[in-house]
Coordinates of C-alpha atoms in Angstrom, one line a residue:
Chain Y
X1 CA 47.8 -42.2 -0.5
X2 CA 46.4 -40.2 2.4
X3 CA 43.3 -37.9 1.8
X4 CA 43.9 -34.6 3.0
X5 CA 41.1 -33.3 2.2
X6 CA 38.1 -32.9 4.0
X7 CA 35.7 -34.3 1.4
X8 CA 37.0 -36.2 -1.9
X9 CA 34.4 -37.5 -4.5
X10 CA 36.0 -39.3 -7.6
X11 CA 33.4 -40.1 -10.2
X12 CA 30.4 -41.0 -7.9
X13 CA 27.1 -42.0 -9.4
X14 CA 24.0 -43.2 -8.0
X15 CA 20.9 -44.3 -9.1
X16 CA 17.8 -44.6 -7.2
X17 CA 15.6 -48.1 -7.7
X18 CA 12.9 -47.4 -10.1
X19 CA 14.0 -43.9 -11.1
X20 CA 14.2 -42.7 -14.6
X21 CA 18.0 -42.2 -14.7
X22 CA 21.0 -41.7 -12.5
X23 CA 20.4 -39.3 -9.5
X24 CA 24.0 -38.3 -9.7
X25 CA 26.8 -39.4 -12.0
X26 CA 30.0 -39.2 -12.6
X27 CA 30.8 -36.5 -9.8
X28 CA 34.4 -35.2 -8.7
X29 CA 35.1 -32.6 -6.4
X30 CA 37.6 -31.7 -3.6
X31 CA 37.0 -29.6 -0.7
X32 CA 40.4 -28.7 1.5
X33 CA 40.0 -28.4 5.1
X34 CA 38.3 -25.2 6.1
X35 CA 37.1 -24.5 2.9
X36 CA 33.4 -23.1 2.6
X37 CA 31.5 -25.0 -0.8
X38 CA 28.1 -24.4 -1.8
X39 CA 26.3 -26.5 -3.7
X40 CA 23.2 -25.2 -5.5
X41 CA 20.9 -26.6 -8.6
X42 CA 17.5 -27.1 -9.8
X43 CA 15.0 -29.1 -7.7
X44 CA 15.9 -32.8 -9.0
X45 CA 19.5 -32.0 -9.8
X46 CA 21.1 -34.6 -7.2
X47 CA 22.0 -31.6 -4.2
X48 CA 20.2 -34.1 -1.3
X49 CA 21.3 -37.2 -2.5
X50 CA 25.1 -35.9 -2.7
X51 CA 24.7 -35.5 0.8
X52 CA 23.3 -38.7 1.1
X53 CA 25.9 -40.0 0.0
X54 CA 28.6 -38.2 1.9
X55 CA 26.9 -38.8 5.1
X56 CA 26.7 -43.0 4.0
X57 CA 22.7 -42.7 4.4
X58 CA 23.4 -43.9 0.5
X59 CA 26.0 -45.9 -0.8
X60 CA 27.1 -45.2 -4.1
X61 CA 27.1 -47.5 -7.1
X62 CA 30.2 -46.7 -8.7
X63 CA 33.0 -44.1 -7.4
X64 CA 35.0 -43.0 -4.9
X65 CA 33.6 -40.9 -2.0
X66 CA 35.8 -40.2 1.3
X67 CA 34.8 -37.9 4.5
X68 CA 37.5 -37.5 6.7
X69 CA 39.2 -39.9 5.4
X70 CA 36.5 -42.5 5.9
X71 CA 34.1 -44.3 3.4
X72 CA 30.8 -43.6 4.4
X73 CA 29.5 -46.8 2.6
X74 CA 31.7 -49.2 4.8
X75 CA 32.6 -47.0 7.4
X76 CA 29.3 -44.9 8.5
X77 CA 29.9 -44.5 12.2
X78 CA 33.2 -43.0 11.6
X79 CA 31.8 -40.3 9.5
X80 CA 29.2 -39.5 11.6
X81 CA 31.1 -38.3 14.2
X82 CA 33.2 -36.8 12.4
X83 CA 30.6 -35.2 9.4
X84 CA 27.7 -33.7 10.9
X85 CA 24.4 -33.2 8.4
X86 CA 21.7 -30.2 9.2
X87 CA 18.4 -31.0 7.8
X88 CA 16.0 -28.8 5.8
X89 CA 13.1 -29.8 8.6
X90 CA 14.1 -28.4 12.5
X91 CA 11.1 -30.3 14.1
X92 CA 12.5 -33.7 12.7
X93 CA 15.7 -33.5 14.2
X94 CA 14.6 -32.9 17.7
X95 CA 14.5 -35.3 20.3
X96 CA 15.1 -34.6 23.7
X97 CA 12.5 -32.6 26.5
X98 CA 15.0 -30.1 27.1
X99 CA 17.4 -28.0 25.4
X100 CA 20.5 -29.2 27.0
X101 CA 19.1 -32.8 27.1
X102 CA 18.9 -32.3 22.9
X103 CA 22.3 -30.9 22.4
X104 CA 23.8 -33.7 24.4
X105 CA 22.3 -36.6 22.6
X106 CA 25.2 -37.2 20.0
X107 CA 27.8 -37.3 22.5
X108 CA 25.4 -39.3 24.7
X109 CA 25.6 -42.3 21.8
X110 CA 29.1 -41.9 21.5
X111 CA 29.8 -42.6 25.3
X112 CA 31.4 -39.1 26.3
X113 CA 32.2 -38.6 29.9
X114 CA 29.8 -36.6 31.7
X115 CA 31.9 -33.8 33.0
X116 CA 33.1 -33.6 29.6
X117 CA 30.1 -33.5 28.1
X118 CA 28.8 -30.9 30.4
X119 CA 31.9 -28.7 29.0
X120 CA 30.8 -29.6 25.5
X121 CA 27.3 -29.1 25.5
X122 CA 27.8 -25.7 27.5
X123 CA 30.5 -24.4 24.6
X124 CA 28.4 -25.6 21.6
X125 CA 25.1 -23.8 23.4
X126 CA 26.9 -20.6 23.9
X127 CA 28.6 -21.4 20.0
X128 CA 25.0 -20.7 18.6
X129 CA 24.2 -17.9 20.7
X130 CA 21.6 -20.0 23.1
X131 CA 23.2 -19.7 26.3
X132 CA 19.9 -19.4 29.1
X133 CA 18.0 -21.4 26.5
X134 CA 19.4 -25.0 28.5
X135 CA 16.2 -25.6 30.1
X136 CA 14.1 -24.6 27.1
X137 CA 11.7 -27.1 25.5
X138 CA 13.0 -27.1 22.1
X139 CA 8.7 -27.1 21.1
X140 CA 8.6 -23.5 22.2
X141 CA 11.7 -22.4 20.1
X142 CA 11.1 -20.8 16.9
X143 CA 12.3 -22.2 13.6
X144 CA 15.5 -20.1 13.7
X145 CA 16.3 -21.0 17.6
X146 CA 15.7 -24.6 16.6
X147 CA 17.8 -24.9 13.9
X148 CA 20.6 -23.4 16.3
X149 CA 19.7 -26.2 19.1
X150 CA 20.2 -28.9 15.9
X151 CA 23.3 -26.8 14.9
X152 CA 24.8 -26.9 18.7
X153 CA 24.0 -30.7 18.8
X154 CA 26.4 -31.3 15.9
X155 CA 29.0 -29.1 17.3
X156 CA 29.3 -30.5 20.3
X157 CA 30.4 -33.8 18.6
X158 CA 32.9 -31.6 17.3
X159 CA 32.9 -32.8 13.4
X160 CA 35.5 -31.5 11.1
X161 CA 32.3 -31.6 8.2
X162 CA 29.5 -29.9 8.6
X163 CA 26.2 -30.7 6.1
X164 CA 23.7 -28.3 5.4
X165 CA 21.3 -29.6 3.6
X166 CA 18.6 -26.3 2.8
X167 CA 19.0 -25.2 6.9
X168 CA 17.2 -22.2 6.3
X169 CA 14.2 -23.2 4.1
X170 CA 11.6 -22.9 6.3
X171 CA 12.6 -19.9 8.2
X172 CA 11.3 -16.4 8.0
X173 CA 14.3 -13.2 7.2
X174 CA 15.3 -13.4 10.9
X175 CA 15.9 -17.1 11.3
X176 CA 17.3 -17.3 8.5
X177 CA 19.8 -14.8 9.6
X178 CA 20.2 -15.8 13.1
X179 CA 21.3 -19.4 11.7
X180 CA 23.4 -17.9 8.6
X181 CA 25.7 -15.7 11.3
X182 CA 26.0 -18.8 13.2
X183 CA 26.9 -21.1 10.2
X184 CA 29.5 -17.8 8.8
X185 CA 30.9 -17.9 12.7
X186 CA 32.6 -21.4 11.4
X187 CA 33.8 -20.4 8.4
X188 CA 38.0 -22.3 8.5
X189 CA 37.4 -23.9 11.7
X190 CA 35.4 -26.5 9.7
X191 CA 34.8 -27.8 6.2
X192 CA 30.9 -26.5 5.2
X193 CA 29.3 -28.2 2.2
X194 CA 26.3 -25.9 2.2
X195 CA 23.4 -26.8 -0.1
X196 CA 20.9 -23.9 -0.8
X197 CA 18.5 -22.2 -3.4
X198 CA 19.2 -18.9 -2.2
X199 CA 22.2 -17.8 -3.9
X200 CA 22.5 -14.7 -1.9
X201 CA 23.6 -17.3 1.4
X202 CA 26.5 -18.3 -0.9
X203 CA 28.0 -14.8 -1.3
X204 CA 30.9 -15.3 1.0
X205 CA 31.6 -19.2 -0.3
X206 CA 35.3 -20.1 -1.5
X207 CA 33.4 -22.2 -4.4
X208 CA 29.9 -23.2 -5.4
X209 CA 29.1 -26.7 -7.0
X210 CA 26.2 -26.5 -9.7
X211 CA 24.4 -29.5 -9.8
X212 CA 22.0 -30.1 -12.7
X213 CA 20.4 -33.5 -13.7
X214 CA 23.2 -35.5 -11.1
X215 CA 26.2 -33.8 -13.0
X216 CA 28.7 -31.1 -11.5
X217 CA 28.2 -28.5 -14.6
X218 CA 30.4 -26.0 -12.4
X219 CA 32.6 -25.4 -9.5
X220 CA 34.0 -21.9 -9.5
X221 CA 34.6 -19.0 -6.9
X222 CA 31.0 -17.2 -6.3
X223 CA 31.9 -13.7 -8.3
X224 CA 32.5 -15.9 -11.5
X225 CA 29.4 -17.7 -11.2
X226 CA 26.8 -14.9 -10.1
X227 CA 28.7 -12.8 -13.3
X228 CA 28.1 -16.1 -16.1
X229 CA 24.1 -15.2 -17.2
X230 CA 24.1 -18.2 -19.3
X231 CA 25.3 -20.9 -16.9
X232 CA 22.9 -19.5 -14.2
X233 CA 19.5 -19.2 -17.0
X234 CA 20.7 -23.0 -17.5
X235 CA 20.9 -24.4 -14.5
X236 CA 17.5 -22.6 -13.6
X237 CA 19.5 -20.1 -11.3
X238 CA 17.8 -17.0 -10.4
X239 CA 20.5 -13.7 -9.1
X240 CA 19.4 -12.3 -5.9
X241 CA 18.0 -9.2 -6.7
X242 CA 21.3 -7.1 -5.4
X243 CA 23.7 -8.4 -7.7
X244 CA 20.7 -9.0 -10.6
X245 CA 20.3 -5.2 -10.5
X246 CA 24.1 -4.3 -10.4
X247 CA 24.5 -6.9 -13.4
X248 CA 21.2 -5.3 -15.6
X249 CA 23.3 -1.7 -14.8
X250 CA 26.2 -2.8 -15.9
X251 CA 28.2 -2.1 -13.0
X252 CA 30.4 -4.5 -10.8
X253 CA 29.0 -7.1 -8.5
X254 CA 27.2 -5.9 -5.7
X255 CA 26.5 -7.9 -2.7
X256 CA 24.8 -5.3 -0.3
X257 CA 22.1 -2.5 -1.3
X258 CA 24.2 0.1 -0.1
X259 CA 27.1 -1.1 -2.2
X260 CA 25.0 -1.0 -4.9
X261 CA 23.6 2.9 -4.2
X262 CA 27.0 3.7 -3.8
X263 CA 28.1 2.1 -7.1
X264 CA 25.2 3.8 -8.4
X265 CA 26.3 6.9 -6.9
X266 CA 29.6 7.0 -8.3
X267 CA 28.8 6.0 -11.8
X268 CA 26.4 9.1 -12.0
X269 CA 28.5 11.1 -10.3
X270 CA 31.0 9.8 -13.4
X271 CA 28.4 10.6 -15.9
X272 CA 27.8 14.1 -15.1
X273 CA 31.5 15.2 -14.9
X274 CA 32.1 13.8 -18.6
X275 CA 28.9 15.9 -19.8
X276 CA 30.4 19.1 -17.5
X277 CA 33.9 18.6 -19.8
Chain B
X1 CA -16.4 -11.0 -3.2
X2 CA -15.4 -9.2 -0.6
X3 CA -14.1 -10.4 2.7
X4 CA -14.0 -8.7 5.9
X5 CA -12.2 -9.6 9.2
X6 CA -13.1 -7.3 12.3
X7 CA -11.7 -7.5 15.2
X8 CA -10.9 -11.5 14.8
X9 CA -9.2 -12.8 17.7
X10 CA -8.1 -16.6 17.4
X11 CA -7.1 -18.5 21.2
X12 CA -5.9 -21.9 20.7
X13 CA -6.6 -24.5 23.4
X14 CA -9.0 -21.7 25.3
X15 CA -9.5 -22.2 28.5
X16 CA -6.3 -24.6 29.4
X17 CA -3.0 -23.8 30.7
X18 CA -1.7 -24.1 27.0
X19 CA -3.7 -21.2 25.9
X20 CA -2.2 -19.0 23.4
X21 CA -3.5 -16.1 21.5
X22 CA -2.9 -16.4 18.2
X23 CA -4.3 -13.3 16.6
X24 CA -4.9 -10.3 19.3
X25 CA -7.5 -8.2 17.1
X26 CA -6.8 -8.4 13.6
X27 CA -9.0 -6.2 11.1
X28 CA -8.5 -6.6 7.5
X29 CA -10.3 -6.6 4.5
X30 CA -9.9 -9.0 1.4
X31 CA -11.1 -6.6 -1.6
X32 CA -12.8 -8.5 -4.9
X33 CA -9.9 -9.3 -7.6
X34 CA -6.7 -7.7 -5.6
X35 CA -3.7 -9.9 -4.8
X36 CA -3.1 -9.4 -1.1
X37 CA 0.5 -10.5 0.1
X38 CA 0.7 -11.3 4.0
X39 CA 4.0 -11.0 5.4
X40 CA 5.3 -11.7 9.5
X41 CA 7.8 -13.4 10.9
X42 CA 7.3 -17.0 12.4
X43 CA 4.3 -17.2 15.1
X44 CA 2.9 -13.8 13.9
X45 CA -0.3 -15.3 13.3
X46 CA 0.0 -15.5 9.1
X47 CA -1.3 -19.4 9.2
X48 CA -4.1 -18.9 11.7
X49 CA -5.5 -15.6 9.8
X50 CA -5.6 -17.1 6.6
X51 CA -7.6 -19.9 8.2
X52 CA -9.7 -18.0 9.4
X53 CA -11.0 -16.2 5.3
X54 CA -13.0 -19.7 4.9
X55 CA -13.5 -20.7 8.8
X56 CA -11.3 -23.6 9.0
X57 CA -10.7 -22.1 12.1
X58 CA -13.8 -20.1 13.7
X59 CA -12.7 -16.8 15.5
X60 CA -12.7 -17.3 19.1
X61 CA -13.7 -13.6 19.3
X62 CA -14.9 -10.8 16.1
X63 CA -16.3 -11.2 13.3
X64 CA -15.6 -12.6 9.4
X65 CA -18.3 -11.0 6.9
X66 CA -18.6 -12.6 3.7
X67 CA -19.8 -9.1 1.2
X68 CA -21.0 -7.8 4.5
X69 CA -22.8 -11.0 5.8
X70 CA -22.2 -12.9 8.6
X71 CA -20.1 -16.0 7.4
X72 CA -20.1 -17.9 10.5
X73 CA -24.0 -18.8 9.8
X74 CA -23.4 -19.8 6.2
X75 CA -23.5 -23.0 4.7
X76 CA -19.4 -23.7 5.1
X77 CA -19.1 -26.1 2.3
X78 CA -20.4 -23.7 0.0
X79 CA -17.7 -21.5 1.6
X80 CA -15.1 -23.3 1.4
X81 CA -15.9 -24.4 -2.6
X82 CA -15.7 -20.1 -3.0
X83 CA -13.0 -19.6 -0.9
X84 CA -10.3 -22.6 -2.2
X85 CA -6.9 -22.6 0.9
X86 CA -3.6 -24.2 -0.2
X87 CA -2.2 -25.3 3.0
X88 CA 2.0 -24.9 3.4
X89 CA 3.5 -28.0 1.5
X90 CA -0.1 -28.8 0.2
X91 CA 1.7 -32.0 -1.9
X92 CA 1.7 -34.0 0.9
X93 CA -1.5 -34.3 0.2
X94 CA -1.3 -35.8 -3.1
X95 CA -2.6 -39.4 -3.1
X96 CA -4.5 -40.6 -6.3
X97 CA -2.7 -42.9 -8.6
X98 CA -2.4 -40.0 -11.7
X99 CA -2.4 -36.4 -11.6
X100 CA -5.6 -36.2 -13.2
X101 CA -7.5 -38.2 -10.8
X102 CA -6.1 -36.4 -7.9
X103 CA -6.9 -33.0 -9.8
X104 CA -10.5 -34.5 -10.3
X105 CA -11.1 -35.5 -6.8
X106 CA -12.6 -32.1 -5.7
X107 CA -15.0 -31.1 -8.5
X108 CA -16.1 -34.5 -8.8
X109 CA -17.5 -34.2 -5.4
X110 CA -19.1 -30.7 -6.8
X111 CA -21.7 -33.0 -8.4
X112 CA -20.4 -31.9 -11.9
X113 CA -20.6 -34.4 -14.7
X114 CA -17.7 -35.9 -16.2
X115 CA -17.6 -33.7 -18.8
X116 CA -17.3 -30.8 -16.4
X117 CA -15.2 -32.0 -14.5
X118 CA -12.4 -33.0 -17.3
X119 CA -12.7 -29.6 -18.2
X120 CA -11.9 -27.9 -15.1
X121 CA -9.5 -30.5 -14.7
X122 CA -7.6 -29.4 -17.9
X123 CA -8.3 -26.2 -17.2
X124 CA -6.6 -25.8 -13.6
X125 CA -3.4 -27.9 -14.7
X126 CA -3.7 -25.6 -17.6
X127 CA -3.5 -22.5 -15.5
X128 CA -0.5 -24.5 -13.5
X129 CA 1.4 -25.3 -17.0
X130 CA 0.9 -28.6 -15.8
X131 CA -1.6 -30.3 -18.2
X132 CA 1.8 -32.5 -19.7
X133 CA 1.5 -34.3 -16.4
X134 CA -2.0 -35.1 -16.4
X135 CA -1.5 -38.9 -16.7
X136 CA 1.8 -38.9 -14.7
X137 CA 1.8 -40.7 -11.2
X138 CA 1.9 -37.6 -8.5
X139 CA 5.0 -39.6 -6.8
X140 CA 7.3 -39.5 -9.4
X141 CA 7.3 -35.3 -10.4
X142 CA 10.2 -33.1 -8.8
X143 CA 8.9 -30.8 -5.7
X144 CA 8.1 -27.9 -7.9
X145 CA 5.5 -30.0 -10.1
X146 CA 4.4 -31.7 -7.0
X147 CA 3.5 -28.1 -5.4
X148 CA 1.7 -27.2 -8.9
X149 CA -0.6 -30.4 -9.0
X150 CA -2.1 -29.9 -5.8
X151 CA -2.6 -25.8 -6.4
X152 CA -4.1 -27.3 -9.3
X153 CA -6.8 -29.7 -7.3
X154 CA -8.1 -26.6 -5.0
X155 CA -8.0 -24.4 -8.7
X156 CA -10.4 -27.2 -10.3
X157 CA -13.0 -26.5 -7.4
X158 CA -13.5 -22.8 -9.2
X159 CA -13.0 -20.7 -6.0
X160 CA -13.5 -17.1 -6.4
X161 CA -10.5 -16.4 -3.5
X162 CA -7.5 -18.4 -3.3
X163 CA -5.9 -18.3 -0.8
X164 CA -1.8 -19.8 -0.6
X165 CA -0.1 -20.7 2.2
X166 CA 3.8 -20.1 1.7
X167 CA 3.2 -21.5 -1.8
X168 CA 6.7 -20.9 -3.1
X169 CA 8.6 -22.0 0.5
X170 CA 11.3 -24.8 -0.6
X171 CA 11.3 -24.9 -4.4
X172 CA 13.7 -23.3 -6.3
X173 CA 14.3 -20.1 -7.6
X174 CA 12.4 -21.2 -11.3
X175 CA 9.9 -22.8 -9.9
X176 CA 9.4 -19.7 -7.5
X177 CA 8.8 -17.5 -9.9
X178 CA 6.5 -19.7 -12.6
X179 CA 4.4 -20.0 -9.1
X180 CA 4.2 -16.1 -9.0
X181 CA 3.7 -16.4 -12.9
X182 CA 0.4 -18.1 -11.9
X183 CA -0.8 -15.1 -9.2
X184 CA -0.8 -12.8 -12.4
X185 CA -2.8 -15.1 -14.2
X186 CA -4.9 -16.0 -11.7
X187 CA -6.1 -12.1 -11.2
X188 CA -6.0 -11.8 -14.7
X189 CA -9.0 -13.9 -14.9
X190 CA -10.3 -12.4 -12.1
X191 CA -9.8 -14.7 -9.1
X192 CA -8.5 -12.6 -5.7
X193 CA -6.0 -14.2 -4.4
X194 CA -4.7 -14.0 -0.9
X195 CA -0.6 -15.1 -0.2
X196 CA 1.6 -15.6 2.6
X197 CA 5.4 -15.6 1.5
X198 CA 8.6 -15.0 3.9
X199 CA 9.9 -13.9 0.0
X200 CA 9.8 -9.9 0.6
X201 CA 11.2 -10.1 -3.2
X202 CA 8.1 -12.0 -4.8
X203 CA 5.8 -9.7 -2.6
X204 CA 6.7 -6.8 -3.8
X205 CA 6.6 -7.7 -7.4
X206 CA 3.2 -9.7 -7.2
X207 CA 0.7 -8.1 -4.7
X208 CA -1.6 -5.4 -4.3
X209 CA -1.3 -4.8 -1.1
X210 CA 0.8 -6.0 1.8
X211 CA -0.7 -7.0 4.8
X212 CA 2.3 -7.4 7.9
X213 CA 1.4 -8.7 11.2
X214 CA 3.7 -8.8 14.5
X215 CA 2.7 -10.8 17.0
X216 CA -0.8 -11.3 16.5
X217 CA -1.5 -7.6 15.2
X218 CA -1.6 -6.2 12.3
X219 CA 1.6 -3.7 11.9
X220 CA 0.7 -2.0 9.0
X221 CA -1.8 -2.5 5.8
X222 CA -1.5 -0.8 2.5
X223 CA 0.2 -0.3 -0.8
X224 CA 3.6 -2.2 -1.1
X225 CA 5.0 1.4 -0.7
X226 CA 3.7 2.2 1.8
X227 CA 4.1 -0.6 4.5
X228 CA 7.7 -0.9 2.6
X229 CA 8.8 2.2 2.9
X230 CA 7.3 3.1 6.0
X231 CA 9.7 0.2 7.8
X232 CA 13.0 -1.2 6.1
X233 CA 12.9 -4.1 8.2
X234 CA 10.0 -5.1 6.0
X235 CA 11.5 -4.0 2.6
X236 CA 12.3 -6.4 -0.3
X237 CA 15.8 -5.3 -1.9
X238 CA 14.9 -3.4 -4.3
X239 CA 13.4 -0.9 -1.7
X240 CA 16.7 -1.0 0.4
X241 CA 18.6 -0.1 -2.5
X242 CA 15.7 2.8 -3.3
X243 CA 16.3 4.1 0.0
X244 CA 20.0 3.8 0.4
X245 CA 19.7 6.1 -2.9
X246 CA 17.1 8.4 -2.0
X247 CA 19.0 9.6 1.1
X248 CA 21.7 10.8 -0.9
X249 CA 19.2 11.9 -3.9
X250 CA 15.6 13.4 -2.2
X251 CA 13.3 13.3 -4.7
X252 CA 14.2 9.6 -6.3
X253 CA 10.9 8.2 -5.8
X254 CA 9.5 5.2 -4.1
X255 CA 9.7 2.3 -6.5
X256 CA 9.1 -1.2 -5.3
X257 CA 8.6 -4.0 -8.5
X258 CA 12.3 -5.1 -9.8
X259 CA 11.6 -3.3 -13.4
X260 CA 10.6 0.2 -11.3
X261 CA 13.4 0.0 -9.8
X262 CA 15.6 -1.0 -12.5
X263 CA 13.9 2.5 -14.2
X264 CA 15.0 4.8 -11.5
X265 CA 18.2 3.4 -11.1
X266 CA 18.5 3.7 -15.1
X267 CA 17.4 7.2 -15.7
X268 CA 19.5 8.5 -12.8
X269 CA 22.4 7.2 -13.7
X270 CA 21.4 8.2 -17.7
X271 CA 19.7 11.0 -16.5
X272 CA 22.5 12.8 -15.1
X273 CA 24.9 12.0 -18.3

């Protein structure tokens, strides 16, 4: 049977050598082509090595796991350039003196033409917002423009996956937001398994994965999960404050503060015409 | 104690072509027992200032007093024993076979007895809610126990300041806020602490004061209100929400901690029933 989705995992579980139990077991989950999943979870809960896994820098010990339609245990290169992974770490990823030089690497290994990859690198630079950055050396970027350069160098590979493994952990408010609008710019033109602790990233996802001690204790749309106190106090899952305030009023979920002073708003506004009756 | 910066300017790689100036003038003062919270975006100059509150890094221009003394001519190790710094990811630096030995490393080099030095050993993993882990191998603990062993090691050396690098940067959001559990206790007990956080949220409900620097400077110093209020760049969410409010309601107020907040918010919406 042919996989139509992007990602399939059927019961996957891996252990690491010498560690106290299984790092992930007994996964399943689908995601359709274009669709947008979180994943989020406690520190230890199995979020990286999923996407070790998915990426074949792990093989699994038991299960089923296909990216694009390929096994990234037996088949790694095919995934690769078709599954592209963003790290938590900019300055690991970097490689090349220049900009350009960086973004073109992946196509580079995979032997593109050069007028080609020219076009490519020129798209996926403008794609993140860096066009005039080319002949930048990625060392004087800062965390936010960096992460981009990373983020262009995957999309000029063109994968139908993209990975984000914690891409905005180490920025300050405005990298993190710089790299977010970029990631949001993709949403249906690509398949996003995006792994975070900050809920509040997750707001616009189709579904969010909970990972807790390697299992998949929930996949649902975003609203149910941020409304569901006890599955987020379990799985060590703090609210953003936003919806945390909304939720401690009692009033709908809120994404934004100025939904929220609206909501606010109303619901006094509300108030004071029963009392006036 | 109280420490003062005046005028510190910081210039890394002087005198080359790869120059830069790190800090451009900064004045700020550290007061005894407060929890200062220093906020900036990346390459403000956060990491090199706090450097600078127990001369890791020596001011390339100004002056840091220590309770209105000179602190360039002081003995530094003495210095750096009062003033403890947790670098950013500080549990990289974890290397002793147990958690307790790596906890024991500084205060055994205090000259304490062992004695001593098992009690401030229990009593900084203690403080951490880490003393379960004390015969654990530092390798094999998540991130979030990893980060609280080696706050733990600088803890053991007693300092009167402490100062924390990003200490909450890539852990999750429960192991965030048992960090900022600690800050409470720490000035509880009457340690200052100074912290450096891109979490405008855990600012706002642990520190002081905010400290925010832009490029060197310092943009504004004060209450949480104040430098919050003042610019809602800055602002943690529950200021945003307070101001999206208080242009529709003058008079609201200028809450900033989460259970403020969640007051104001209450007793308007009550408070109009």
């Amino acid at each position: 049977m042919a996989d139509t989705a992007s990602i399939s995992c059927k019961d996957l579980t891996y252990s690491y050598t010498g560690g106290f139990g299984p790092a992930l077991s007994g996964v399943s989950f689908e995601a359709g082509q274009g669709e947008y999943l979180g994943v989020v979870g406690p520190n230890g809960g199995g979020k990286s090595t999923l996407v070790r896994l998915l990426n074949g820098l792990l093989a699994a010990d038991s299960g089923r796991v296909r990216v694009a339609g390929f096994d990234p245990a037996t088949e790694p290169f095919e995934v690769r350039r078709r599954a592209g992974v963003l790290f938590q770490n900019p300055d690991n990823g970097l490689v090349a003196p220049f900009v350009e030089d960086d973004v073109a690497f992946g196509l580079e290994n995979l032997g593109v033409e050069r007028a080609e990859m020219r076009g490519r690198v020129g798209e996926a630079i403008r794609a993140v917002g860096l066009s005039g950055y080319e002949r930048r050396e990625p060392h004087t970027l800062s965390g936010g423009e960096k992460q981009r350069v990373a983020l262009a160098g995957l999309l000029a590979v063109g994968p139908e996956v993209l990975l984000l493994d914690e891409p905005t952990a180490m920025l300050d408010p405005p990298g993190r937001r710089e790299v977010l609008e970029r990631v949001r710019g993709l949403r249906r033109s690509r398949t996003v398994l995006h792994v975070t602790h900050h809920l509040e990233e997750l707001f616009d996802a189709d579904r969010v994965l909970v990972l807790n001690g390697g299992r998949l204790v929930a996949d649902a749309p975003p609203e149910e999960l941020f409304s569901d106190a006890d599955l987020l106090r379990e799985n060590r899952l703090v609210l953003p404050t936003v919806p945390r305030l909304a939720v401690d009023l009692g009033l709908p979920f809120c994404r934004t503060p100025e939904e929220l002073a609206d909501a606010v708003e109303k619901r006094s506004r509300d108030n004071s015409g029963v009392e006036a009756r | 104690m109280r420490i003062e910066l005046r005028d510190v300017r910081h210039v890394y790689s002087p005198g080359t072509p790869f120059a830069v100036e790190a800090l451009k003038g900064v004045s700020l003062t550290v007061e005894p027992g407060e929890v200062l919270g220093v906020i900036g975006g990346t390459g403000s100059g956060k990491s090199t200032l706090v450097q600078h509150l127990n001369l890791l890094l020596l001011p390339t221009g100004g002056e840091v007093l220590v309770d209105g003394a000179d602190a360039v001519s002081m003995d530094r190790t003495a210095l750096r024993r009062r003033v403890g710094l947790v670098f950013q990811a500080p549990e990289q630096g974890l290397f002793a076979p147990t958690v307790e030995e790596d906890v024991a490393f500084a205060p055994q080099r205090l000259g304490l007895n062992e004695e001593e030095v098992r009690g401030r050993v229990r009593e900084a993993l203690g403080l951490l809610g880490a003393g379960h882990l004390a015969g654990r191998s530092p390798f094999a603990l998540s991130g979030g126990e990893r980060r609280r062993v080696a706050i733990a090691g600088v803890l053991a050396m007693g300092p009167e300041v402490l100062v924390l690098d990003e200490p909450t940067a890539g852990l999750d959001p429960t192991a965030r806020g048992d960090l900022m559990g600690l800050v409470g206790r720490l000035k509880a007990s009457g340690v200052t602490v100074v912290f450096v956080s891109h979490d405008l949220d855990e600012v706002a409900e642990a520190a002081d004061r905010v400290c925010a620097l832009e490029g060197g400077t310092v943009r504004s110093v004060g209450a949480p209100d104040e430098v919050f209020y003042d610019d809602l760049s800055l602002a943690p969410a529950t200021v945003r929400v307070a101001a999206a409010v208080g242009e529709r309601r003058p008079g609201f107020g200028r809450p900033v901690r989460y259970g403020e907040t969640l007051a104001a918010l209450r007793s308007l919406m009550g408070g109009a029933a």
